Amino acid sequence: MQKDNLVFELLQKELKRQREGIELIASENFTSLAVMQAMGSVATNKYAEGYPGKRYYGGCEVIDEIETLAIERLKQVFQCSWANVQPHSGAQANTAVFLACLKPGDKILGLDLSMGGHLTHGSPANFSGKNYQAFFYGVDKETGLIDYAHLEETARREKPKMIICGASAHSRDWDYARIRAVADEIGALVLADIAHPAGLIAAGLLSDPFDHCHIVTSTTHKTLRGPRGGIIAMRNDFENPFGHKDPKGNIRMMSALLDLAVFPGMQGGPLEHVIAAKAVAFGEILTDDFKNYGKQVITNAQAMAKAFVDRGYQLISGGTDNHLMLIDLRNKGITGKKAQESLDKAHITLNKNAVPFDDKSPFVTSGIRIGLPAITTRGLKETDMETIAALIDQVLVAPDDETVLKNVRSSVMDLMKQFPLYAELP
Ligand code: DSN
């Protein structure tokens, strides 16, 4: 078979881009080589619809061992009694939870997308806003913190069946106990989507949602530093409080309904090569190295936040508890879109992001989101954050100045040469 030069040259080009840039997209990370090797393995060849021990295909004995290992390691990571590692993504994981817990038209309550929430938490553009009646809470205009009083008021008034906590662009920890208290008052379930901070929760550095939230979903590729994918987990199993039954009309525990919702409910064959890579990543998360990584992510984020505040930038909520920060650029006279485009030219990658109460469209935005998981994996420390903030500031002050962009790009390349990425690869 001839090698596909076109695709492999493009992949080499992408590796070069990753090596030479400063990666600040809060939802990205660099997996270990072992995680990538598991993903690019023979497990991609195998059909395994079903679950370990109950498959619709022959020849699944090794795949069963791989998937069981992934499940057991994930249970250990979060001290859970049940986990499903098959969702292809975080969105799929959330879809499965909705399918298992709710009926179309049921009310849900989530963090508004424009306030840092996620599409799958009820946005009208998404299945969650189309098939369910979505209500939203937000953040306080002054403090940028979650407006729990508004959440409680909306919950008591609308009585949603499910309250969703979790965010894509919120830099503070969550009060899961407070959300559970109001959910118990109105008989609602609580879903925590921890896609962003999951790795920091796994490392014991942020509040633990599992004690208070009935069901937890996550992606595996952000702070968990695994392959692109999703998971669902519960510390304690329970009966669906809304009387849902399985297709045979039997009352089942939530774990069984969630398994059925993932397969055959909304997915076919699981991506067993990705599940193998998830098992590798979960094994890595159980090490002390990962705990140290989590601590460094937070140290770096706080150092970066301080460096921006010192330069007169306005951070939503004034700082960060986790791996990211959201910067409102309105006092700097540049939009999120322009900032992202100019920084791209300087090999600094991040994303434009709406800020709470934004007056610009989601395609333009007033803000940028900065995340530290990826550069922390590369080995950068808190002293480097001052350097990076200074480089970003130079670009944002003169976004169209080609000389500035060229000089910053060259400084970025020099800096990142000191932190080799995938040195084992050509
Ligand atoms: N979770 C989004 C992000 O944070 O980039 C993608 O869905």
CSV table of C-alpha atoms and ligand atoms in Angstrom, one decimal:
chain,number,residue,atom,x,y,z
A,1,MET,CA,0.0,0.0,0.0
A,2,GLN,CA,1.3,3.5,-0.9
A,3,LYS,CA,1.8,5.9,1.9
A,4,ASP,CA,-0.7,8.8,1.8
A,5,ASN,CA,1.9,11.6,1.6
A,6,LEU,CA,-0.7,14.3,1.4
A,7,VAL,CA,-2.4,13.5,4.7
A,8,PHE,CA,0.9,12.7,6.5
A,9,GLU,CA,2.5,15.9,5.3
A,10,LEU,CA,-0.5,17.8,6.7
A,11,LEU,CA,-0.2,16.0,10.0
A,12,GLN,CA,3.5,16.9,10.2
A,13,LYS,CA,2.6,20.5,9.5
A,14,GLU,CA,0.1,20.4,12.4
A,15,LEU,CA,2.7,19.0,14.7
A,16,LYS,CA,5.0,21.9,13.7
A,17,ARG,CA,2.2,24.4,14.4
A,18,GLN,CA,1.6,22.8,17.9
A,19,ARG,CA,5.4,22.8,18.6
A,20,GLU,CA,6.0,26.4,17.6
A,21,GLY,CA,3.0,28.1,19.2
A,22,ILE,CA,1.7,29.0,22.6
A,23,GLU,CA,-1.5,27.1,23.1
A,24,LEU,CA,-3.9,28.9,25.3
A,25,ILE,CA,-7.3,27.4,24.3
A,26,ALA,CA,-8.8,26.4,27.6
A,27,SER,CA,-10.3,23.2,26.3
A,28,GLU,CA,-7.2,21.8,24.7
A,29,ASN,CA,-4.2,19.9,26.0
A,30,PHE,CA,-1.3,17.7,24.8
A,31,THR,CA,-1.8,14.0,25.6
A,32,SER,CA,1.0,11.6,26.3
A,33,LEU,CA,2.5,9.7,23.5
A,34,ALA,CA,1.1,6.5,25.1
A,35,VAL,CA,-2.5,8.0,24.8
A,36,MET,CA,-1.9,8.7,21.1
A,37,GLN,CA,-0.5,5.3,20.5
A,38,ALA,CA,-3.5,3.6,22.1
A,39,MET,CA,-5.7,5.8,19.9
A,40,GLY,CA,-3.8,4.8,16.7
A,41,SER,CA,-4.1,1.1,17.5
A,42,VAL,CA,-5.7,-2.1,16.3
A,43,ALA,CA,-8.6,-1.4,18.6
A,44,THR,CA,-10.0,0.9,15.9
A,45,ASN,CA,-10.8,-2.3,13.9
A,46,LYS,CA,-13.2,-3.8,16.3
A,47,TYR,CA,-17.0,-3.6,16.4
A,48,ALA,CA,-18.2,-4.0,20.0
A,49,GLU,CA,-21.8,-2.8,20.3
A,50,GLY,CA,-23.0,-3.5,23.8
A,51,TYR,CA,-21.0,-3.6,27.0
A,52,PRO,CA,-18.3,-5.9,28.4
A,53,GLY,CA,-19.7,-9.4,28.7
A,54,LYS,CA,-22.8,-8.5,26.7
A,55,ARG,CA,-21.7,-7.7,23.1
A,56,TYR,CA,-23.5,-8.1,19.8
A,57,TYR,CA,-20.3,-9.3,18.1
A,58,GLY,CA,-17.8,-12.2,18.5
A,59,GLY,CA,-14.2,-11.7,19.3
A,60,CYS,CA,-14.7,-9.1,22.0
A,61,GLU,CA,-12.8,-10.8,24.8
A,62,VAL,CA,-9.8,-8.5,24.6
A,63,ILE,CA,-11.8,-5.4,24.0
A,64,ASP,CA,-13.9,-6.3,27.1
A,65,GLU,CA,-10.7,-6.3,29.2
A,66,ILE,CA,-9.7,-2.9,27.8
A,67,GLU,CA,-13.1,-1.3,28.4
A,68,THR,CA,-13.4,-2.9,31.9
A,69,LEU,CA,-10.0,-1.5,32.7
A,70,ALA,CA,-11.0,2.0,31.5
A,71,ILE,CA,-14.2,1.8,33.6
A,72,GLU,CA,-12.4,0.5,36.8
A,73,ARG,CA,-9.7,3.2,36.5
A,74,LEU,CA,-12.2,5.9,36.0
A,75,LYS,CA,-14.2,4.7,39.1
A,76,GLN,CA,-10.9,4.9,41.0
A,77,VAL,CA,-10.1,8.4,39.7
A,78,PHE,CA,-13.4,9.9,41.0
A,79,GLN,CA,-14.3,7.3,43.7
A,80,CYS,CA,-17.4,6.3,41.9
A,81,SER,CA,-19.6,3.2,42.0
A,82,TRP,CA,-20.5,3.4,38.3
A,83,ALA,CA,-19.1,4.8,35.0
A,84,ASN,CA,-19.7,4.6,31.3
A,85,VAL,CA,-16.7,5.4,29.1
A,86,GLN,CA,-18.5,5.0,25.7
A,87,PRO,CA,-19.8,8.6,24.9
A,88,HIS,CA,-17.9,9.8,21.8
A,89,SER,CA,-17.8,13.4,23.3
A,90,GLY,CA,-19.1,15.5,26.2
A,91,ALA,CA,-22.1,16.5,24.1
A,92,GLN,CA,-23.0,12.9,23.6
A,93,ALA,CA,-22.6,12.2,27.3
A,94,ASN,CA,-25.0,15.0,28.1
A,95,THR,CA,-27.4,13.8,25.4
A,96,ALA,CA,-27.5,10.4,27.0
A,97,VAL,CA,-28.2,11.9,30.5
A,98,PHE,CA,-31.1,13.9,29.0
A,99,LEU,CA,-32.4,10.8,27.3
A,100,ALA,CA,-32.2,8.6,30.4
A,101,CYS,CA,-33.6,11.1,32.9
A,102,LEU,CA,-36.2,13.3,31.0
A,103,LYS,CA,-39.0,13.2,28.6
A,104,PRO,CA,-39.2,15.7,25.7
A,105,GLY,CA,-40.8,19.0,26.8
A,106,ASP,CA,-39.5,18.6,30.4
A,107,LYS,CA,-38.1,21.7,32.0
A,108,ILE,CA,-34.3,22.1,32.6
A,109,LEU,CA,-32.3,24.9,34.2
A,110,GLY,CA,-28.7,25.6,33.1
A,111,LEU,CA,-26.1,28.4,33.0
A,112,ASP,CA,-26.8,30.7,30.1
A,113,LEU,CA,-24.4,30.2,27.2
A,114,SER,CA,-23.7,33.9,27.0
A,115,MET,CA,-22.7,33.9,30.7
A,116,GLY,CA,-20.1,31.1,30.3
A,117,GLY,CA,-22.4,28.0,29.9
A,118,HIS,CA,-22.4,25.3,27.2
A,119,LEU,CA,-24.5,24.7,24.1
A,120,THR,CA,-25.8,21.4,25.5
A,121,HIS,CA,-27.2,23.1,28.7
A,122,GLY,CA,-30.3,24.3,26.9
A,123,SER,CA,-29.2,26.6,24.1
A,124,PRO,CA,-32.0,27.1,21.5
A,125,ALA,CA,-29.5,26.1,18.8
A,126,ASN,CA,-28.9,22.7,20.4
A,127,PHE,CA,-31.0,19.5,21.0
A,128,SER,CA,-31.2,20.5,24.7
A,129,GLY,CA,-33.0,23.7,23.9
A,130,LYS,CA,-35.1,22.3,21.1
A,131,ASN,CA,-36.4,19.1,22.8
A,132,TYR,CA,-36.7,20.5,26.4
A,133,GLN,CA,-38.0,23.7,27.9
A,134,ALA,CA,-34.9,25.5,29.0
A,135,PHE,CA,-34.5,28.1,31.7
A,136,PHE,CA,-31.3,29.8,32.6
A,137,TYR,CA,-29.4,31.3,35.4
A,138,GLY,CA,-26.4,33.6,35.0
A,139,VAL,CA,-23.6,35.5,36.8
A,140,ASP,CA,-23.9,38.6,38.9
A,141,LYS,CA,-23.2,41.7,36.8
A,142,GLU,CA,-20.9,43.3,39.4
A,143,THR,CA,-18.9,40.3,40.7
A,144,GLY,CA,-19.0,37.9,37.7
A,145,LEU,CA,-19.8,35.1,40.2
A,146,ILE,CA,-22.6,32.6,39.7
A,147,ASP,CA,-25.9,34.2,40.8
A,148,TYR,CA,-27.1,31.4,43.1
A,149,ALA,CA,-30.0,33.5,44.3
A,150,HIS,CA,-31.3,33.8,40.8
A,151,LEU,CA,-30.7,30.1,40.2
A,152,GLU,CA,-32.8,29.3,43.3
A,153,GLU,CA,-35.5,31.7,42.5
A,154,THR,CA,-35.9,30.3,38.9
A,155,ALA,CA,-35.7,26.8,40.2
A,156,ARG,CA,-38.5,27.4,42.8
A,157,ARG,CA,-40.7,29.2,40.2
A,158,GLU,CA,-40.2,26.9,37.2
A,159,LYS,CA,-39.6,23.6,39.0
A,160,PRO,CA,-37.3,22.1,36.4
A,161,LYS,CA,-36.8,18.3,36.4
A,162,MET,CA,-33.0,18.8,36.0
A,163,ILE,CA,-30.6,21.5,37.1
A,164,ILE,CA,-27.3,21.6,35.2
A,165,CYS,CA,-24.2,23.0,36.7
A,166,GLY,CA,-20.9,23.4,34.9
A,167,ALA,CA,-19.5,25.9,32.4
A,168,SER,CA,-17.2,26.4,29.4
A,169,ALA,CA,-16.0,29.9,30.4
A,170,HIS,CA,-16.3,30.4,34.2
A,171,SER,CA,-13.1,30.7,36.2
A,172,ARG,CA,-14.5,30.0,39.7
A,173,ASP,CA,-15.3,26.9,41.7
A,174,TRP,CA,-18.9,25.8,42.2
A,175,ASP,CA,-21.2,25.5,45.3
A,176,TYR,CA,-22.6,22.1,44.4
A,177,ALA,CA,-24.2,21.7,47.9
A,178,ARG,CA,-26.2,24.9,47.5
A,179,ILE,CA,-27.5,23.7,44.1
A,180,ARG,CA,-28.4,20.3,45.5
A,181,ALA,CA,-30.3,21.8,48.4
A,182,VAL,CA,-32.7,23.7,46.1
A,183,ALA,CA,-32.9,20.7,43.8
A,184,ASP,CA,-34.1,18.6,46.7
A,185,GLU,CA,-36.7,21.2,47.6
A,186,ILE,CA,-38.3,20.9,44.2
A,187,GLY,CA,-37.5,17.2,43.4
A,188,ALA,CA,-35.0,17.9,40.6
A,189,LEU,CA,-32.0,16.0,39.6
A,190,VAL,CA,-28.6,17.7,39.5
A,191,LEU,CA,-26.3,17.1,36.5
A,192,ALA,CA,-22.7,18.4,36.9
A,193,ASP,CA,-20.9,18.8,33.6
A,194,ILE,CA,-17.3,19.1,34.7
A,195,ALA,CA,-15.8,18.9,31.2
A,196,HIS,CA,-13.5,21.9,31.9
A,197,PRO,CA,-12.2,21.4,35.5
A,198,ALA,CA,-12.4,17.6,35.7
A,199,GLY,CA,-8.7,17.1,35.9
A,200,LEU,CA,-8.4,19.6,38.8
A,201,ILE,CA,-11.3,17.8,40.5
A,202,ALA,CA,-9.6,14.5,40.0
A,203,ALA,CA,-6.4,15.9,41.5
A,204,GLY,CA,-8.5,17.0,44.6
A,205,LEU,CA,-7.9,20.7,43.9
A,206,LEU,CA,-11.5,21.9,43.5
A,207,SER,CA,-14.8,21.0,45.2
A,208,ASP,CA,-16.0,17.5,44.6
A,209,PRO,CA,-19.3,17.5,42.6
A,210,PHE,CA,-19.9,13.7,43.1
A,211,ASP,CA,-21.1,14.1,46.7
A,212,HIS,CA,-23.9,16.5,45.7
A,213,CYS,CA,-24.7,15.9,42.1
A,214,HIS,CA,-26.7,12.9,41.0
A,215,ILE,CA,-24.9,12.4,37.7
A,216,VAL,CA,-21.6,13.8,36.4
A,217,THR,CA,-20.5,14.1,32.8
A,218,SER,CA,-17.2,15.2,31.3
A,219,THR,CA,-15.0,15.3,28.3
A,220,THR,CA,-11.7,13.5,28.6
A,221,HIS,CA,-9.5,15.7,26.5
A,222,LYS,CA,-9.3,19.0,28.5
A,223,THR,CA,-7.8,19.1,32.0
A,224,LEU,CA,-8.1,15.2,32.1
A,225,ARG,CA,-5.5,15.2,29.4
A,226,GLY,CA,-6.9,12.1,27.6
A,227,PRO,CA,-8.1,11.4,24.1
A,228,ARG,CA,-11.0,13.4,22.6
A,229,GLY,CA,-14.2,11.8,24.2
A,230,GLY,CA,-16.8,11.8,26.9
A,231,ILE,CA,-17.7,9.9,30.1
A,232,ILE,CA,-20.7,9.7,32.5
A,233,ALA,CA,-20.2,8.7,36.2
A,234,MET,CA,-22.1,8.5,39.5
A,235,ARG,CA,-20.8,8.0,43.0
A,236,ASN,CA,-24.1,6.4,44.1
A,237,ASP,CA,-26.6,4.7,41.9
A,238,PHE,CA,-30.3,5.5,42.4
A,239,GLU,CA,-33.8,4.9,40.9
A,240,ASN,CA,-35.0,7.4,38.3
A,241,PRO,CA,-37.3,9.6,40.4
A,242,PHE,CA,-39.6,10.3,37.5
A,243,GLY,CA,-40.6,6.7,37.0
A,244,HIS,CA,-38.7,6.0,33.8
A,245,LYS,CA,-38.7,2.4,32.7
A,246,ASP,CA,-36.6,0.4,30.3
A,247,PRO,CA,-38.0,-0.6,26.9
A,248,LYS,CA,-39.5,-3.7,28.5
A,249,GLY,CA,-41.4,-1.6,31.0
A,250,ASN,CA,-39.2,-2.5,34.0
A,251,ILE,CA,-38.2,-0.1,36.7
A,252,ARG,CA,-34.4,0.0,36.5
A,253,MET,CA,-31.6,1.7,38.4
A,254,MET,CA,-30.2,5.0,36.9
A,255,SER,CA,-27.0,3.2,35.9
A,256,ALA,CA,-28.9,0.8,33.7
A,257,LEU,CA,-31.0,3.6,32.1
A,258,LEU,CA,-27.8,5.6,31.4
A,259,ASP,CA,-26.1,2.5,29.8
A,260,LEU,CA,-29.2,2.0,27.7
A,261,ALA,CA,-29.3,5.7,26.7
A,262,VAL,CA,-25.7,5.6,25.5
A,263,PHE,CA,-26.2,2.3,23.6
A,264,PRO,CA,-28.5,1.6,21.9
A,265,GLY,CA,-30.2,4.9,22.8
A,266,MET,CA,-28.0,7.3,20.9
A,267,GLN,CA,-24.7,5.6,19.8
A,268,GLY,CA,-23.8,2.5,17.9
A,269,GLY,CA,-20.4,0.9,18.1
A,270,PRO,CA,-18.1,2.3,20.8
A,271,LEU,CA,-14.8,3.8,19.7
A,272,GLU,CA,-12.7,1.1,21.4
A,273,HIS,CA,-9.4,2.7,20.3
A,274,VAL,CA,-10.4,5.8,22.1
A,275,ILE,CA,-11.6,3.8,25.1
A,276,ALA,CA,-8.1,2.2,25.2
A,277,ALA,CA,-6.6,5.7,25.2
A,278,LYS,CA,-9.0,6.7,27.9
A,279,ALA,CA,-7.8,3.8,30.0
A,280,VAL,CA,-4.2,5.0,29.5
A,281,ALA,CA,-5.1,8.6,30.5
A,282,PHE,CA,-7.0,7.4,33.6
A,283,GLY,CA,-3.9,5.4,34.6
A,284,GLU,CA,-1.8,8.6,34.3
A,285,ILE,CA,-4.3,10.6,36.3
A,286,LEU,CA,-3.9,8.2,39.2
A,287,THR,CA,-0.2,9.1,39.6
A,288,ASP,CA,1.4,11.8,41.8
A,289,ASP,CA,2.8,13.4,38.7
A,290,PHE,CA,-0.8,14.3,37.6
A,291,LYS,CA,-1.6,15.8,41.0
A,292,ASN,CA,1.6,18.0,40.6
A,293,TYR,CA,0.5,18.9,37.1
A,294,GLY,CA,-3.0,20.0,38.4
A,295,LYS,CA,-1.3,22.2,41.1
A,296,GLN,CA,0.9,23.8,38.5
A,297,VAL,CA,-2.1,24.5,36.2
A,298,ILE,CA,-3.7,26.5,39.0
A,299,THR,CA,-0.4,28.2,39.9
A,300,ASN,CA,0.1,29.2,36.3
A,301,ALA,CA,-3.4,30.4,35.9
A,302,GLN,CA,-3.2,32.6,39.0
A,303,ALA,CA,0.2,34.0,37.9
A,304,MET,CA,-1.2,34.8,34.4
A,305,ALA,CA,-4.3,36.4,35.9
A,306,LYS,CA,-2.2,38.6,38.1
A,307,ALA,CA,0.0,39.6,35.1
A,308,PHE,CA,-3.1,40.8,33.2
A,309,VAL,CA,-4.6,42.6,36.1
A,310,ASP,CA,-1.3,44.4,36.7
A,311,ARG,CA,-1.5,45.6,33.1
A,312,GLY,CA,-5.0,47.0,33.5
A,313,TYR,CA,-7.0,44.2,32.0
A,314,GLN,CA,-10.5,43.4,33.4
A,315,LEU,CA,-10.9,39.8,34.3
A,316,ILE,CA,-14.5,38.5,34.8
A,317,SER,CA,-14.8,37.8,38.6
A,318,GLY,CA,-11.3,39.4,39.0
A,319,GLY,CA,-9.3,36.2,38.9
A,320,THR,CA,-9.4,32.5,38.8
A,321,ASP,CA,-9.7,29.4,40.9
A,322,ASN,CA,-9.2,26.9,38.1
A,323,HIS,CA,-7.4,26.6,34.7
A,324,LEU,CA,-8.9,29.5,32.8
A,325,MET,CA,-9.7,33.1,32.8
A,326,LEU,CA,-12.1,35.3,30.8
A,327,ILE,CA,-10.9,38.8,29.9
A,328,ASP,CA,-13.2,41.6,29.0
A,329,LEU,CA,-11.4,43.7,26.4
A,330,ARG,CA,-13.8,46.6,26.3
A,331,ASN,CA,-11.5,49.0,28.2
A,332,LYS,CA,-8.7,48.1,25.7
A,333,GLY,CA,-10.6,49.1,22.6
A,334,ILE,CA,-10.2,45.7,20.8
A,335,THR,CA,-12.8,43.0,20.1
A,336,GLY,CA,-12.4,39.3,20.9
A,337,LYS,CA,-12.4,38.5,17.2
A,338,LYS,CA,-9.6,41.0,16.3
A,339,ALA,CA,-7.6,39.9,19.3
A,340,GLN,CA,-7.8,36.2,18.3
A,341,GLU,CA,-6.9,36.9,14.7
A,342,SER,CA,-3.9,39.1,15.6
A,343,LEU,CA,-2.6,36.7,18.2
A,344,ASP,CA,-3.0,33.8,15.7
A,345,LYS,CA,-0.5,35.7,13.5
A,346,ALA,CA,1.9,35.8,16.4
A,347,HIS,CA,1.5,32.0,17.0
A,348,ILE,CA,-0.5,32.6,20.2
A,349,THR,CA,-3.7,30.5,20.0
A,350,LEU,CA,-6.8,31.3,22.1
A,351,ASN,CA,-10.4,31.9,21.4
A,352,LYS,CA,-12.7,34.9,21.3
A,353,ASN,CA,-15.4,34.6,23.9
A,354,ALA,CA,-18.5,36.4,24.8
A,355,VAL,CA,-18.3,38.0,28.3
A,356,PRO,CA,-21.4,38.2,30.5
A,357,PHE,CA,-23.8,41.0,29.4
A,358,ASP,CA,-21.8,41.3,26.1
A,359,ASP,CA,-23.1,43.9,23.7
A,360,LYS,CA,-21.4,42.3,20.7
A,361,SER,CA,-22.4,39.2,18.7
A,362,PRO,CA,-20.9,35.8,19.4
A,363,PHE,CA,-19.0,36.1,16.1
A,364,VAL,CA,-17.3,39.2,17.3
A,365,THR,CA,-17.4,39.2,21.2
A,366,SER,CA,-15.9,41.6,23.7
A,367,GLY,CA,-13.6,39.0,25.3
A,368,ILE,CA,-11.0,36.3,25.1
A,369,ARG,CA,-10.7,33.1,27.1
A,370,ILE,CA,-7.3,32.0,28.2
A,371,GLY,CA,-6.5,28.5,29.5
A,372,LEU,CA,-3.4,27.0,31.0
A,373,PRO,CA,-3.7,23.2,30.7
A,374,ALA,CA,-1.7,22.8,27.4
A,375,ILE,CA,1.3,25.0,28.2
A,376,THR,CA,1.5,23.6,31.7
A,377,THR,CA,1.8,20.1,30.1
A,378,ARG,CA,4.7,21.5,28.1
A,379,GLY,CA,6.4,22.4,31.3
A,380,LEU,CA,6.0,26.2,31.5
A,381,LYS,CA,6.0,27.6,35.0
A,382,GLU,CA,4.6,30.7,36.8
A,383,THR,CA,7.6,32.8,35.9
A,384,ASP,CA,6.9,32.2,32.2
A,385,MET,CA,3.3,33.6,32.6
A,386,GLU,CA,4.6,37.1,33.0
A,387,THR,CA,6.5,36.8,29.7
A,388,ILE,CA,3.4,35.4,27.9
A,389,ALA,CA,1.1,38.1,29.3
A,390,ALA,CA,3.6,40.7,28.1
A,391,LEU,CA,3.7,39.2,24.6
A,392,ILE,CA,-0.1,39.1,24.4
A,393,ASP,CA,-0.3,42.7,25.6
A,394,GLN,CA,2.2,43.8,22.9
A,395,VAL,CA,-0.1,42.3,20.2
A,396,LEU,CA,-3.4,43.7,21.7
A,397,VAL,CA,-1.9,47.2,21.9
A,398,ALA,CA,-0.8,47.1,18.2
A,399,PRO,CA,-2.9,44.4,16.5
A,400,ASP,CA,-2.2,45.6,13.0
A,401,ASP,CA,1.5,46.4,13.4
A,402,GLU,CA,3.3,43.8,11.2
A,403,THR,CA,6.6,44.5,12.9
A,404,VAL,CA,5.2,43.9,16.4
A,405,LEU,CA,3.5,40.7,15.2
A,406,LYS,CA,6.7,39.5,13.6
A,407,ASN,CA,8.8,40.2,16.7
A,408,VAL,CA,6.3,38.6,19.0
A,409,ARG,CA,6.1,35.5,16.7
A,410,SER,CA,9.8,35.2,16.9
A,411,SER,CA,9.9,35.5,20.7
A,412,VAL,CA,7.1,32.9,20.9
A,413,MET,CA,9.1,30.5,18.8
A,414,ASP,CA,12.3,31.0,20.8
A,415,LEU,CA,10.4,30.5,24.1
A,416,MET,CA,8.6,27.3,23.0
A,417,LYS,CA,11.9,25.8,21.7
A,418,GLN,CA,12.9,25.5,25.3
A,419,PHE,CA,9.8,23.3,26.0
A,420,PRO,CA,10.0,20.5,23.4
A,421,LEU,CA,6.8,18.8,22.4
A,422,TYR,CA,6.7,15.1,21.4
A,423,ALA,CA,10.5,15.1,21.2
A,424,GLU,CA,10.3,11.4,20.4
A,425,LEU,CA,8.6,12.2,17.1
A,426,PRO,CA,10.4,13.4,14.0
B,1,DSN,N1,-16.6,23.1,25.7
B,1,DSN,C1,-16.2,23.9,24.5
B,1,DSN,C2,-14.9,24.6,24.9
B,1,DSN,O1,-14.9,24.9,26.0
B,1,DSN,O2,-14.1,25.0,24.0
B,1,DSN,C3,-16.3,23.2,23.4
B,1,DSN,O3,-17.6,22.6,23.3
